[in-house]
PDB file of C-alpha atoms and ligand atoms in Angstrom:
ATOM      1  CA  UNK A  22      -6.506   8.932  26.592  1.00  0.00           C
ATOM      2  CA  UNK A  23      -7.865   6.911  23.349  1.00  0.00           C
ATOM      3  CA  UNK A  24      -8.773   3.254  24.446  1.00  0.00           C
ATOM      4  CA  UNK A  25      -6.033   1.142  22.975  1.00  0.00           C
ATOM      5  CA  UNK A  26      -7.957  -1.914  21.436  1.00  0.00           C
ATOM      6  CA  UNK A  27      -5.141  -4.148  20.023  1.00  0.00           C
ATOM      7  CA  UNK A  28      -1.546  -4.894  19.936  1.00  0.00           C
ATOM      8  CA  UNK A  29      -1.618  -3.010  16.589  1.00  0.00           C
ATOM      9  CA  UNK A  30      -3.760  -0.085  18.191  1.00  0.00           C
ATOM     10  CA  UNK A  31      -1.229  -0.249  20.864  1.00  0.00           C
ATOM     11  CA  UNK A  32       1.673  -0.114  18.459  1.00  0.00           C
ATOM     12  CA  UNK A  33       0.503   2.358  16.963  1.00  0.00           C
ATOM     13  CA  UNK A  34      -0.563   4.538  20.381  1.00  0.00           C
ATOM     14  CA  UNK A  35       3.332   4.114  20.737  1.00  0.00           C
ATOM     15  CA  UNK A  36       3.630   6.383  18.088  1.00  0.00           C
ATOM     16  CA  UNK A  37       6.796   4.347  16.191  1.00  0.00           C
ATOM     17  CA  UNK A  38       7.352   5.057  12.536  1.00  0.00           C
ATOM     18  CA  UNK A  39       7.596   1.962  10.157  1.00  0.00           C
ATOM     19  CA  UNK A  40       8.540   3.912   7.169  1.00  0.00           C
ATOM     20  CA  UNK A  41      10.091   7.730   7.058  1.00  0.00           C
ATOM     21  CA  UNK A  42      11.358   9.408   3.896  1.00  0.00           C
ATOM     22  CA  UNK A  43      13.640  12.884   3.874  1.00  0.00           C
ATOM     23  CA  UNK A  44      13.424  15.095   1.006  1.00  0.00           C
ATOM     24  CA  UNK A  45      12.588  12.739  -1.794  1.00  0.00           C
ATOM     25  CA  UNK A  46      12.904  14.257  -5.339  1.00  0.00           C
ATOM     26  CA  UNK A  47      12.239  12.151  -8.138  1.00  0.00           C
ATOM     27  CA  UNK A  48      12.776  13.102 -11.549  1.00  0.00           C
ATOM     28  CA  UNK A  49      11.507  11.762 -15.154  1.00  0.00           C
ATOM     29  CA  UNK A  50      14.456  12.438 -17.060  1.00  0.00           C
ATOM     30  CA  UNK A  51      14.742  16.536 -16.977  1.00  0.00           C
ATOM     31  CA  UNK A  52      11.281  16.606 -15.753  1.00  0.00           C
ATOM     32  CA  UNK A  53      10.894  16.433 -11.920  1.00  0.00           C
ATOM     33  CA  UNK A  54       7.812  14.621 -10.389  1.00  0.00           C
ATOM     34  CA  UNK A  55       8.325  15.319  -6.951  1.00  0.00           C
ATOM     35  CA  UNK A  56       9.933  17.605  -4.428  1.00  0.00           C
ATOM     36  CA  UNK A  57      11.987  17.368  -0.768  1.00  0.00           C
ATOM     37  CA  UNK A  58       8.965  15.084   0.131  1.00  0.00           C
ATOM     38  CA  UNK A  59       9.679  14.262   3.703  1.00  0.00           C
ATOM     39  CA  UNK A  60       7.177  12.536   6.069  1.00  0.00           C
ATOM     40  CA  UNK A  61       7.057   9.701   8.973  1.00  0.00           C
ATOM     41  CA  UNK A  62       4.548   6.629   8.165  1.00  0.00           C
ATOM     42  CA  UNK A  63       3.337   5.237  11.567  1.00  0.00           C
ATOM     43  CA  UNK A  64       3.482   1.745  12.068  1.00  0.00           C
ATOM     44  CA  UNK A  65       0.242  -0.138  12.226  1.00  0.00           C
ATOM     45  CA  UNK A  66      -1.715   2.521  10.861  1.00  0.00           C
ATOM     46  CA  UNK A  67      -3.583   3.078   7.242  1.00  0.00           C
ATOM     47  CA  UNK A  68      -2.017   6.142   5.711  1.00  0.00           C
ATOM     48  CA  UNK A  69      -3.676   7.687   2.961  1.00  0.00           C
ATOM     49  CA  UNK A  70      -2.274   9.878  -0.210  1.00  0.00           C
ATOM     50  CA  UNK A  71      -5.006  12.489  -2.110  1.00  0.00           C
ATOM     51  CA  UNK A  72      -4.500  15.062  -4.739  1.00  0.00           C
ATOM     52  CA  UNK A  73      -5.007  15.276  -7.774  1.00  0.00           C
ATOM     53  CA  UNK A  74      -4.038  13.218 -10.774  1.00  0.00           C
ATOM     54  CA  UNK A  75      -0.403  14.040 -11.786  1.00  0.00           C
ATOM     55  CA  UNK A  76       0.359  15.534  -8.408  1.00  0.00           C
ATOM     56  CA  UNK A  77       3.177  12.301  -7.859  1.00  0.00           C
ATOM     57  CA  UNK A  78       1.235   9.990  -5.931  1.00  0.00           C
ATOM     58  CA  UNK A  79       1.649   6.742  -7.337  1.00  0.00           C
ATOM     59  CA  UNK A  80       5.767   7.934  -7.907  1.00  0.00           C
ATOM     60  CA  UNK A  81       5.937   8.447  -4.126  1.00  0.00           C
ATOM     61  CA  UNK A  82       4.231   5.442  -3.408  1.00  0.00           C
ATOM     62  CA  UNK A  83       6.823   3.245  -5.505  1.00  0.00           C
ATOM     63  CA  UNK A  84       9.824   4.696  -4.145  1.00  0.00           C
ATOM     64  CA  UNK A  85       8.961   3.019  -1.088  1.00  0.00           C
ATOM     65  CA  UNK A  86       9.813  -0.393  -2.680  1.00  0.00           C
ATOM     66  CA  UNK A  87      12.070   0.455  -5.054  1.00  0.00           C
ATOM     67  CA  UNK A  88       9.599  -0.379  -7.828  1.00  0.00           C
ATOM     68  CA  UNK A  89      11.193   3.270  -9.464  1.00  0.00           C
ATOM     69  CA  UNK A  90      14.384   1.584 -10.071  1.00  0.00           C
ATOM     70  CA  UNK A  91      12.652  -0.524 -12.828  1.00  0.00           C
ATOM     71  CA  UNK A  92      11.566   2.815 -14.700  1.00  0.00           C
ATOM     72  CA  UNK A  93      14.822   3.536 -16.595  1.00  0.00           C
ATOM     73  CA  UNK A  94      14.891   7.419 -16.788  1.00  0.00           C
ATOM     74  CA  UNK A  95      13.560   7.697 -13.186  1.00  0.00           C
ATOM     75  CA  UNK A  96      16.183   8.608 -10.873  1.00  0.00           C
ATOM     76  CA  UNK A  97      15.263   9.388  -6.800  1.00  0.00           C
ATOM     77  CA  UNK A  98      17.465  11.937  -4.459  1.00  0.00           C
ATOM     78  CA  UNK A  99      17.013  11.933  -0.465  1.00  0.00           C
ATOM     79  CA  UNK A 100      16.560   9.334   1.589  1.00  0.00           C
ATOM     80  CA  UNK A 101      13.892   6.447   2.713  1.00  0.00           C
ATOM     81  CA  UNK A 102      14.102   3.618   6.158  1.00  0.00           C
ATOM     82  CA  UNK A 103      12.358   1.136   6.982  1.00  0.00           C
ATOM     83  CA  UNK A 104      12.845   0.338  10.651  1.00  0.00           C
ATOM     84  CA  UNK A 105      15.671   3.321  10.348  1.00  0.00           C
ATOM     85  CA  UNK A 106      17.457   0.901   7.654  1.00  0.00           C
ATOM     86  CA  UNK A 107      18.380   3.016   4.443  1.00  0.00           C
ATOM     87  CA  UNK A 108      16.377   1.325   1.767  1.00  0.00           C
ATOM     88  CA  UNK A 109      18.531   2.594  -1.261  1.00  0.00           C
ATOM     89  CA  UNK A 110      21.509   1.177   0.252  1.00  0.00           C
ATOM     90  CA  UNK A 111      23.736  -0.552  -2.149  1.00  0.00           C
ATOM     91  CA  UNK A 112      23.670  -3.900   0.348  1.00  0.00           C
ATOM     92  CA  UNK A 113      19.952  -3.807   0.224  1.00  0.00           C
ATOM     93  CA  UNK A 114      18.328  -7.002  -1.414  1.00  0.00           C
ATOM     94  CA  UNK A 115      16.008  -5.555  -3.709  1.00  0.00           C
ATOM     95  CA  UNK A 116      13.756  -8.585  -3.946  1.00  0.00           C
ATOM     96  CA  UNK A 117      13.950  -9.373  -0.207  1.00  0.00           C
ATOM     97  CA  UNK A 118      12.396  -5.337   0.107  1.00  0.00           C
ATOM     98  CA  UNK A 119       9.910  -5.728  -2.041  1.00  0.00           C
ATOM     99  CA  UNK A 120       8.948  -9.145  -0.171  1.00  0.00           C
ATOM    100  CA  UNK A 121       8.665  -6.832   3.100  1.00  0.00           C
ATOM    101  CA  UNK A 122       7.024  -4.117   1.302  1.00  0.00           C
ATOM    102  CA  UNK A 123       4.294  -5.562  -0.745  1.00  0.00           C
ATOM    103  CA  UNK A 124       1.958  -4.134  -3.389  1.00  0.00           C
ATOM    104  CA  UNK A 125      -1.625  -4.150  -4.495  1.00  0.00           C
ATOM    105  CA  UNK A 126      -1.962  -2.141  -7.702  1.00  0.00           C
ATOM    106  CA  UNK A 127      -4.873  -0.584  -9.590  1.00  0.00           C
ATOM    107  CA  UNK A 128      -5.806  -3.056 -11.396  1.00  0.00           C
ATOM    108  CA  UNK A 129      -6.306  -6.763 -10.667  1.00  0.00           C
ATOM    109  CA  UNK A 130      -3.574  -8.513 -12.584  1.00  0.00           C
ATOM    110  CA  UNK A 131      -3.447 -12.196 -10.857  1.00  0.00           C
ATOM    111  CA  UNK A 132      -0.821 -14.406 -12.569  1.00  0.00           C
ATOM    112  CA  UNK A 133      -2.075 -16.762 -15.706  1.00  0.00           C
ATOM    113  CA  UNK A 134      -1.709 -19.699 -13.089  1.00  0.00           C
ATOM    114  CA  UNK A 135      -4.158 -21.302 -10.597  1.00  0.00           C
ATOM    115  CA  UNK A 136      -5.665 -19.619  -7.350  1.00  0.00           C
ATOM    116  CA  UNK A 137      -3.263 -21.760  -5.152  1.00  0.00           C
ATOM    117  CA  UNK A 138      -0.346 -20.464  -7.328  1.00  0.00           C
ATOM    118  CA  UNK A 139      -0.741 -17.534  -7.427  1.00  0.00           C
ATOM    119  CA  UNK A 140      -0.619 -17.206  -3.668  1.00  0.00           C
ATOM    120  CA  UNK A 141       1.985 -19.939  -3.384  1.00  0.00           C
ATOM    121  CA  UNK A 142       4.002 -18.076  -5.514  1.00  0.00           C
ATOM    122  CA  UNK A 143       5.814 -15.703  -3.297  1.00  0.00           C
ATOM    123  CA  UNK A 144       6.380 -17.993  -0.477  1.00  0.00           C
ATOM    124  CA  UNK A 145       8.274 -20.222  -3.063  1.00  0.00           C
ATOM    125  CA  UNK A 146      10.612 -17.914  -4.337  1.00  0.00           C
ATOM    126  CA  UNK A 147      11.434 -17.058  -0.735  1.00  0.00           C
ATOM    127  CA  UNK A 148      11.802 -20.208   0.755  1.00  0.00           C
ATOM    128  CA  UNK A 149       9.342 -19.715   3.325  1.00  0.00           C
ATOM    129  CA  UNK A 150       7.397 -23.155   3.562  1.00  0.00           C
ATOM    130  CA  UNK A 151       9.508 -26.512   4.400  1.00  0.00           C
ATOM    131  CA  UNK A 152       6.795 -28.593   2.626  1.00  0.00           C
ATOM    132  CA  UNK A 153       3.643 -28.969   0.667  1.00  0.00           C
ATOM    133  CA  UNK A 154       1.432 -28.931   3.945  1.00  0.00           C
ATOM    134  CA  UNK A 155       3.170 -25.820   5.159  1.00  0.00           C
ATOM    135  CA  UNK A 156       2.858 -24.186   2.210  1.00  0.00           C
ATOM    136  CA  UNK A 157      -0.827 -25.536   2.024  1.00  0.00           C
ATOM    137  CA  UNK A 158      -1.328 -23.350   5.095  1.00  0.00           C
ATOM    138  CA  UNK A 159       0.120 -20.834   4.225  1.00  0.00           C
ATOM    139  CA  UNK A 160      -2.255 -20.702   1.115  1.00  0.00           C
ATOM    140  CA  UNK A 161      -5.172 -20.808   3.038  1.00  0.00           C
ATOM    141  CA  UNK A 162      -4.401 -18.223   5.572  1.00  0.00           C
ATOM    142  CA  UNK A 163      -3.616 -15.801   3.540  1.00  0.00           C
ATOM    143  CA  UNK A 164      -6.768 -16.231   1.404  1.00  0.00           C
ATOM    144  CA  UNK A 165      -8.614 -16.543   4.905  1.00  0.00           C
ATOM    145  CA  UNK A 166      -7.018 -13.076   6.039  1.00  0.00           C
ATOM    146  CA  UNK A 167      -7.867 -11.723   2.519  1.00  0.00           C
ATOM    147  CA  UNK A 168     -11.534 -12.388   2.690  1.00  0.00           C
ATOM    148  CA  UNK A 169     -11.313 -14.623   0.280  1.00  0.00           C
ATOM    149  CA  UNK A 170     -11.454 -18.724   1.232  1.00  0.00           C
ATOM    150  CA  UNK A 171     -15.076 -19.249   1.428  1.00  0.00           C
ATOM    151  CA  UNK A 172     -15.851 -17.984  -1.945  1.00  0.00           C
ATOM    152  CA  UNK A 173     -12.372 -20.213  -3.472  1.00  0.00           C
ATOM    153  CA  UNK A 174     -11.836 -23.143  -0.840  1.00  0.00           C
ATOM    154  CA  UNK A 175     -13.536 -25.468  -3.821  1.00  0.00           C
ATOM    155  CA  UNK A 176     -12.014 -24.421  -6.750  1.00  0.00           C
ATOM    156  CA  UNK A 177      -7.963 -23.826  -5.694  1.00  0.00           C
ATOM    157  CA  UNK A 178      -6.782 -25.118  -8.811  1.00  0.00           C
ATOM    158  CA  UNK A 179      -9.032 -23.285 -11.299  1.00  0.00           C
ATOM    159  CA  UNK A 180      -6.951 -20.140 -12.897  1.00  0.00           C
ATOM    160  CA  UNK A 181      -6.788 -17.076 -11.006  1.00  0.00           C
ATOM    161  CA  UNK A 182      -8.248 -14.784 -13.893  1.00  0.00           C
ATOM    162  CA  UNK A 183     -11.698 -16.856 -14.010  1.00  0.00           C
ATOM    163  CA  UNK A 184     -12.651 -14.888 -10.477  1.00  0.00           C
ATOM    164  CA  UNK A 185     -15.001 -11.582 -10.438  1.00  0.00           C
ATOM    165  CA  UNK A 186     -12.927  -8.336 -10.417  1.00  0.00           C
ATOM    166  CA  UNK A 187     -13.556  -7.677  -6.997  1.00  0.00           C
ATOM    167  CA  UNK A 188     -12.197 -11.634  -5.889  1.00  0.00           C
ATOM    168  CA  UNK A 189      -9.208 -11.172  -8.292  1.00  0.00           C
ATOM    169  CA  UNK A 190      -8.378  -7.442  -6.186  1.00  0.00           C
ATOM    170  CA  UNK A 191      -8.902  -9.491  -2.900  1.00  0.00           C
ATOM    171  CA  UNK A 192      -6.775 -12.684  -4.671  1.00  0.00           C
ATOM    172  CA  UNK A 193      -3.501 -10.129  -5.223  1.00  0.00           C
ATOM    173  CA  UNK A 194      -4.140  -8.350  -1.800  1.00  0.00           C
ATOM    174  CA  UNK A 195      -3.926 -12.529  -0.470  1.00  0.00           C
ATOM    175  CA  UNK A 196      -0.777 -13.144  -2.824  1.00  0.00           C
ATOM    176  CA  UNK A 197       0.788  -9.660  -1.428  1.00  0.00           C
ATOM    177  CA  UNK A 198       0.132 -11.102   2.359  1.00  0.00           C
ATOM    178  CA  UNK A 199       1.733 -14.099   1.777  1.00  0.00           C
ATOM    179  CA  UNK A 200       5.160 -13.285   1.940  1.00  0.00           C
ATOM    180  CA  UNK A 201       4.387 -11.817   5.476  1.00  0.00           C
ATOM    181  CA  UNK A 202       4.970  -8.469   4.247  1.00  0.00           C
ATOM    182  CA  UNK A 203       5.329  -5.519   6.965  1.00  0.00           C
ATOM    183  CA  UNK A 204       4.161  -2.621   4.792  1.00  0.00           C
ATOM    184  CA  UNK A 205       1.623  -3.004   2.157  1.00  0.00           C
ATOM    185  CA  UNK A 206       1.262  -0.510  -0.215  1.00  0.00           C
ATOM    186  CA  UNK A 207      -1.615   0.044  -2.576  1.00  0.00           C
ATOM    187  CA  UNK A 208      -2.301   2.286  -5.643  1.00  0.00           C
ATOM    188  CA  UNK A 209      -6.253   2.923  -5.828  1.00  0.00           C
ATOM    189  CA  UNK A 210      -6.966  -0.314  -5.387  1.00  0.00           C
ATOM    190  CA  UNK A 211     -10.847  -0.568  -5.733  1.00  0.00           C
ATOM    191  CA  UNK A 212     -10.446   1.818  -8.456  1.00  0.00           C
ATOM    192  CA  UNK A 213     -11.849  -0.808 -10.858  1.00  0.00           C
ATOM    193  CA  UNK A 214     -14.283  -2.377  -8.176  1.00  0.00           C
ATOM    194  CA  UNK A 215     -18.196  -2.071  -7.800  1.00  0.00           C
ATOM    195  CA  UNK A 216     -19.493  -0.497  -4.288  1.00  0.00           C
ATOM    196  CA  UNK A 217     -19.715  -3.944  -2.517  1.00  0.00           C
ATOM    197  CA  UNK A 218     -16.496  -5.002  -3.719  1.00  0.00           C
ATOM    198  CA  UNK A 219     -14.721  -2.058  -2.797  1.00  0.00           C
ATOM    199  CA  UNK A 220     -16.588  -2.541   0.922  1.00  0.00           C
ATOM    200  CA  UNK A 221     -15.269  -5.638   1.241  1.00  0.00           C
ATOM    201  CA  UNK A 222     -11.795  -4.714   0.629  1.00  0.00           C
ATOM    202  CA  UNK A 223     -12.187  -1.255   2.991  1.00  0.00           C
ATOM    203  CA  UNK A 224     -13.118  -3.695   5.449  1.00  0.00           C
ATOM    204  CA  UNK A 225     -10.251  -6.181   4.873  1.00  0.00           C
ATOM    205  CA  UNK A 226      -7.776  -2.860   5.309  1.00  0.00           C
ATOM    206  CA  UNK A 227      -9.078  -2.060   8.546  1.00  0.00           C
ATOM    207  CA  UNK A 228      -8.953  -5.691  10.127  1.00  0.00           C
ATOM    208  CA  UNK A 229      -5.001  -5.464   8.258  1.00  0.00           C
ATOM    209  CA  UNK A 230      -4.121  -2.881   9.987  1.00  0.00           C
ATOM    210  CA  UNK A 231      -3.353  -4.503  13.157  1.00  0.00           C
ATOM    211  CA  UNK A 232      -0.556  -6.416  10.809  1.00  0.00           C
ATOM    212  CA  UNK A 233       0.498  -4.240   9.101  1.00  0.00           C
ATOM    213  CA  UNK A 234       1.441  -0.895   7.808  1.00  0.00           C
ATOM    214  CA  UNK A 235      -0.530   0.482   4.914  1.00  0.00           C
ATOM    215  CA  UNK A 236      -0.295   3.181   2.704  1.00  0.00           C
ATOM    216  CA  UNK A 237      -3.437   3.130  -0.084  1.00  0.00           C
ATOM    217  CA  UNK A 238      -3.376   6.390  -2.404  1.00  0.00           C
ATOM    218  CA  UNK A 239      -7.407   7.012  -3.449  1.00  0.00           C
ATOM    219  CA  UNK A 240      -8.960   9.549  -5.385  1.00  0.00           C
ATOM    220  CA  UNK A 241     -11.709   9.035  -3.049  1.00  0.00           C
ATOM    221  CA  UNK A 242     -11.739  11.138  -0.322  1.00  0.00           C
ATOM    222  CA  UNK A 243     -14.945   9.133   1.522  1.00  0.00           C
ATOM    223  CA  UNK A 244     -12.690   6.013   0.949  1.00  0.00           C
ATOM    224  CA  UNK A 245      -9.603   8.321   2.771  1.00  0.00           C
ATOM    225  CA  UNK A 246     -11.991   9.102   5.440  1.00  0.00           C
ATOM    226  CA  UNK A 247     -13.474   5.673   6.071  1.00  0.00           C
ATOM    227  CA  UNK A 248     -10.227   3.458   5.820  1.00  0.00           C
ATOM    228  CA  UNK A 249      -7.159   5.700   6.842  1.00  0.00           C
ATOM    229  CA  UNK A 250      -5.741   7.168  10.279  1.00  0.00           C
ATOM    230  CA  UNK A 251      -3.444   9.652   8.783  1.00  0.00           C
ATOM    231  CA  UNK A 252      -3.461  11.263   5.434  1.00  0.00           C
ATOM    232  CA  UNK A 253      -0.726  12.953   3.181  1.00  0.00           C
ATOM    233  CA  UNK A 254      -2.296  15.542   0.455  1.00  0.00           C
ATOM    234  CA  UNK A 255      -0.114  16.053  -2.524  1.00  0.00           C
ATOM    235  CA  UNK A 256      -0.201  18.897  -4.926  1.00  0.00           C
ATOM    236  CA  UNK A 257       1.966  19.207  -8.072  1.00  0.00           C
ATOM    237  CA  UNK A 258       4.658  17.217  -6.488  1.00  0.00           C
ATOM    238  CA  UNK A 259       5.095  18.524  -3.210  1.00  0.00           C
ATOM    239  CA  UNK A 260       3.390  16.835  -0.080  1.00  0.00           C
ATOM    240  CA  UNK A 261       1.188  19.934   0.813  1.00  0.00           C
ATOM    241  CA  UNK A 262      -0.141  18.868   4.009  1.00  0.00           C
ATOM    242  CA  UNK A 263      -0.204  15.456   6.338  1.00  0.00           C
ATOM    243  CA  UNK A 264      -1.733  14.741   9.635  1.00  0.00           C
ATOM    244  CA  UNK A 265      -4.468  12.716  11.424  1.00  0.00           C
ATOM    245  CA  UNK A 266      -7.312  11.937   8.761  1.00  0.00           C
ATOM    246  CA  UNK A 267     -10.179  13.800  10.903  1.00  0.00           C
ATOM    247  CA  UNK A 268      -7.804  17.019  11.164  1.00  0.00           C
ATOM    248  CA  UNK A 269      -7.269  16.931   7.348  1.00  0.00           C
ATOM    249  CA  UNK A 270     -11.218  16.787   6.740  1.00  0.00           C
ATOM    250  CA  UNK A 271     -12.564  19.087   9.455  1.00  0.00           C
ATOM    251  CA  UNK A 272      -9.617  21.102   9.720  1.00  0.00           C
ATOM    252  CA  UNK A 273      -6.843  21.507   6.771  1.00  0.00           C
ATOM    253  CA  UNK A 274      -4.300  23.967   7.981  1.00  0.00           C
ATOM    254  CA  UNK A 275      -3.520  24.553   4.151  1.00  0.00           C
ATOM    255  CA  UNK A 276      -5.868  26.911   1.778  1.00  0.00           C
ATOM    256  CA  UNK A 277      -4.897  24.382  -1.307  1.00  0.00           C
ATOM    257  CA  UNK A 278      -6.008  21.212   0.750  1.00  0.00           C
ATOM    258  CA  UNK A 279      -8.980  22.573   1.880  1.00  0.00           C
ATOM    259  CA  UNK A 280      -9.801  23.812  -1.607  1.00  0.00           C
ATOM    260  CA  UNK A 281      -9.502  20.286  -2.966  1.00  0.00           C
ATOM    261  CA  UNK A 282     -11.147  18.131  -0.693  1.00  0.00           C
ATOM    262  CA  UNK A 283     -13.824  20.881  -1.053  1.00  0.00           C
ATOM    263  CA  UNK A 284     -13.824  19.670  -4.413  1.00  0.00           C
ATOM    264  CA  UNK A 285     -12.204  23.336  -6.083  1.00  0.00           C
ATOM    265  CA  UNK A 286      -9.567  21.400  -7.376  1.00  0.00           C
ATOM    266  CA  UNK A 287      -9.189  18.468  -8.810  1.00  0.00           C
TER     267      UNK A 287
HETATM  268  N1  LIG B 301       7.225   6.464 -16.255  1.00  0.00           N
HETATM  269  C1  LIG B 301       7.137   7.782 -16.325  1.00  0.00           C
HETATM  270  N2  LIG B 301       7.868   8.488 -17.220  1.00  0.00           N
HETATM  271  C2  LIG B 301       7.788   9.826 -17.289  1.00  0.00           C
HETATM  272  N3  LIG B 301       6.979  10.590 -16.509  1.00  0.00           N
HETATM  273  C3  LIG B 301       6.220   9.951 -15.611  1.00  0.00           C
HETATM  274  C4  LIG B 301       6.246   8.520 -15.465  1.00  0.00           C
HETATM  275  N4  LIG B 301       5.374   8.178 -14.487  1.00  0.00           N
HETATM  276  C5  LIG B 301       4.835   9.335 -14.040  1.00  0.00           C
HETATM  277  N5  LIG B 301       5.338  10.402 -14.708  1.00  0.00           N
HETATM  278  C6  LIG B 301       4.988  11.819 -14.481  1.00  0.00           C
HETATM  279  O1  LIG B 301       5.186  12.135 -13.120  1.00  0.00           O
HETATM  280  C7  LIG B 301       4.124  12.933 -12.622  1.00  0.00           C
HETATM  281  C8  LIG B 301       3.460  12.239 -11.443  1.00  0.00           C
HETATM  282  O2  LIG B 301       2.823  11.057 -11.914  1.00  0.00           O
HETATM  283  P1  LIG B 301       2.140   9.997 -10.960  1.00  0.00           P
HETATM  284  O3  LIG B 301       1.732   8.854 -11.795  1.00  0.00           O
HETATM  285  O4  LIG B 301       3.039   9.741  -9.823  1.00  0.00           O
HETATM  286  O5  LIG B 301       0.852  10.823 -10.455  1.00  0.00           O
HETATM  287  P2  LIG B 301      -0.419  10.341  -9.625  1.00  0.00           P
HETATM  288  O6  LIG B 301      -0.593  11.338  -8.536  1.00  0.00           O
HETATM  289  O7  LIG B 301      -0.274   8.911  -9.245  1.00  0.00           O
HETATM  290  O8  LIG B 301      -1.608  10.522 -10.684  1.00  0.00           O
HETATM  291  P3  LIG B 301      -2.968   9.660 -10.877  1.00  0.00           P
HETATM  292  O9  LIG B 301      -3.860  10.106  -9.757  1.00  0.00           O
HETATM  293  O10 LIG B 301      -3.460  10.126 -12.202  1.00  0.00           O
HETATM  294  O11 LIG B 301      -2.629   8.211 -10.836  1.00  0.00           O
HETATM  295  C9  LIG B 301       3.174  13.193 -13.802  1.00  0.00           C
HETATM  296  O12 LIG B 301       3.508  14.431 -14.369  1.00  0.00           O
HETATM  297  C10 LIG B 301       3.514  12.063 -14.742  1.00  0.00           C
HETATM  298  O13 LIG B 301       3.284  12.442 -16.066  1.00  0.00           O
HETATM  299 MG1  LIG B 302      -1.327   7.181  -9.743  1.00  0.00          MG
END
């Protein structure tokens, strides 16, 4: 039996799925982007989705927060939960989703506003803080948990967008903790991030993990292998294969994942 080291480990040893989708099709107008996608997300796990570009990763990844529903001719068939609540459900509070499923995109895009701010942000809009030293702490925690206080504790007030790329990635993964989130989801996000930078955040995954749920899609397959349990390989809009990470590497039970993460396509 695998030695369970923390409540997240142990969570996740449970074997309880935070997200699960059932034959997701989305379409682009006429054009469809993906097809009957079905698969469980674990809880307290790092999930990984590979393949190629084009192959629908990023349009999987925002159905899972509803960010599709701000692309007019996108339009999504089947069905997503979160904790086995129907997320397209007309009742569901769109913003109050997206507040439990948070996002770190590609690139670094911290607000035009101050490094406080920009974290503070969320927890204003939902209420969460009863005062200024609340919030305060808040603040800091989150920038603590993001890796990210030491380097910033001294200059809270200076704007967000005067930080290195690799601060401003960690900045928006702080500012998408800070609503308490209980999936994160991020699109290649040390695409635009030198080797130490992109260490840093790997790191900060695995210690978020225990937290939270993440999904991260990656075009690097080291970076799939280093940070995530479980991965999900897409091809041309249909999830191909998904399983534990090291079964995916060593073993793909599909010819077409095997042939890309052998590098024959791609
Ligand atoms: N807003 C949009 N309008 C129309 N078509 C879109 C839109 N966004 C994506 N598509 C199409 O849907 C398909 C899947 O795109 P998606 O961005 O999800 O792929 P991806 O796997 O994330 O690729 P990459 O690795 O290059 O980021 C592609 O054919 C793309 O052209
Ligand atoms: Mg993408």
């Amino acid at each position: 039996m695998e030695k369970v080291k923390s409540i997240g480990d142990a969570r996740a040893a449970s074997g309880s799925n935070k997200v699960s989708t059932r034959d997701v099709s989305v379409f682009y107008g006429e054009k469809q982007a993906l097809f009957d996608v079905s698969v469980d997300i674990p809880a307290n796990q790092v999930t990984a989705f590979i393949g190629p570009s084009g192959c629908g990763k990023s349009t999987f990844l925002r159905c899972i927060n509803r960010m599709n529903d701000t692309i007019p001719v996108a339009r999504m068939t089947g069905a997503i939960t979160l904790d086995d609540i129907d997320i397209y459900d007309p009742r569901i509070d769109v913003v109050e989703l997206r507040a439990r499923v948070g996002m770190v995109f590609q690139k670094p895009n911290p607000f035009p506003k101050s490094i406080f701010e920009n974290v503070a942000y969320g927890p204003k809009i939902h209420g969460m803080t009863r005062n200024k030293s609340e919030l305060e702490a808040l603040v800091a925690s989150s920038l603590k948990r993001a890796g990210l206080w030491n380097e910033v504790k001294d200059r809270l007030h200076e704007p967000g967008t005067g930080l290195s790329g690799g601060q401003q990635q960690r900045l928006c993964i702080a500012r998408a903790i800070a609503t308490r989130p209980e999936v994160v989801l991020m699109d290649e996000p040390c695409s635009a991030l030198d080797p130490i930078a992109t260490a840093i955040v790997e790191e900060l995954i695995d210690e978020l993990r225990s937290n939270y749920t993440i999904i991260i899609v990656t075009h690097s397959m080291q970076q799939a292998a280093r940070v995530s349990q479980k991965t999900a390989f897409f091809h041309l809009g249909k999830l191909i294969e998904h399983g534990r990470t090291e079964d995916i590497f060593s073993n793909p039970r599909e010819k077409q994942t095997e042939d890309y993460i052998t590098g024959k396509i791609g």
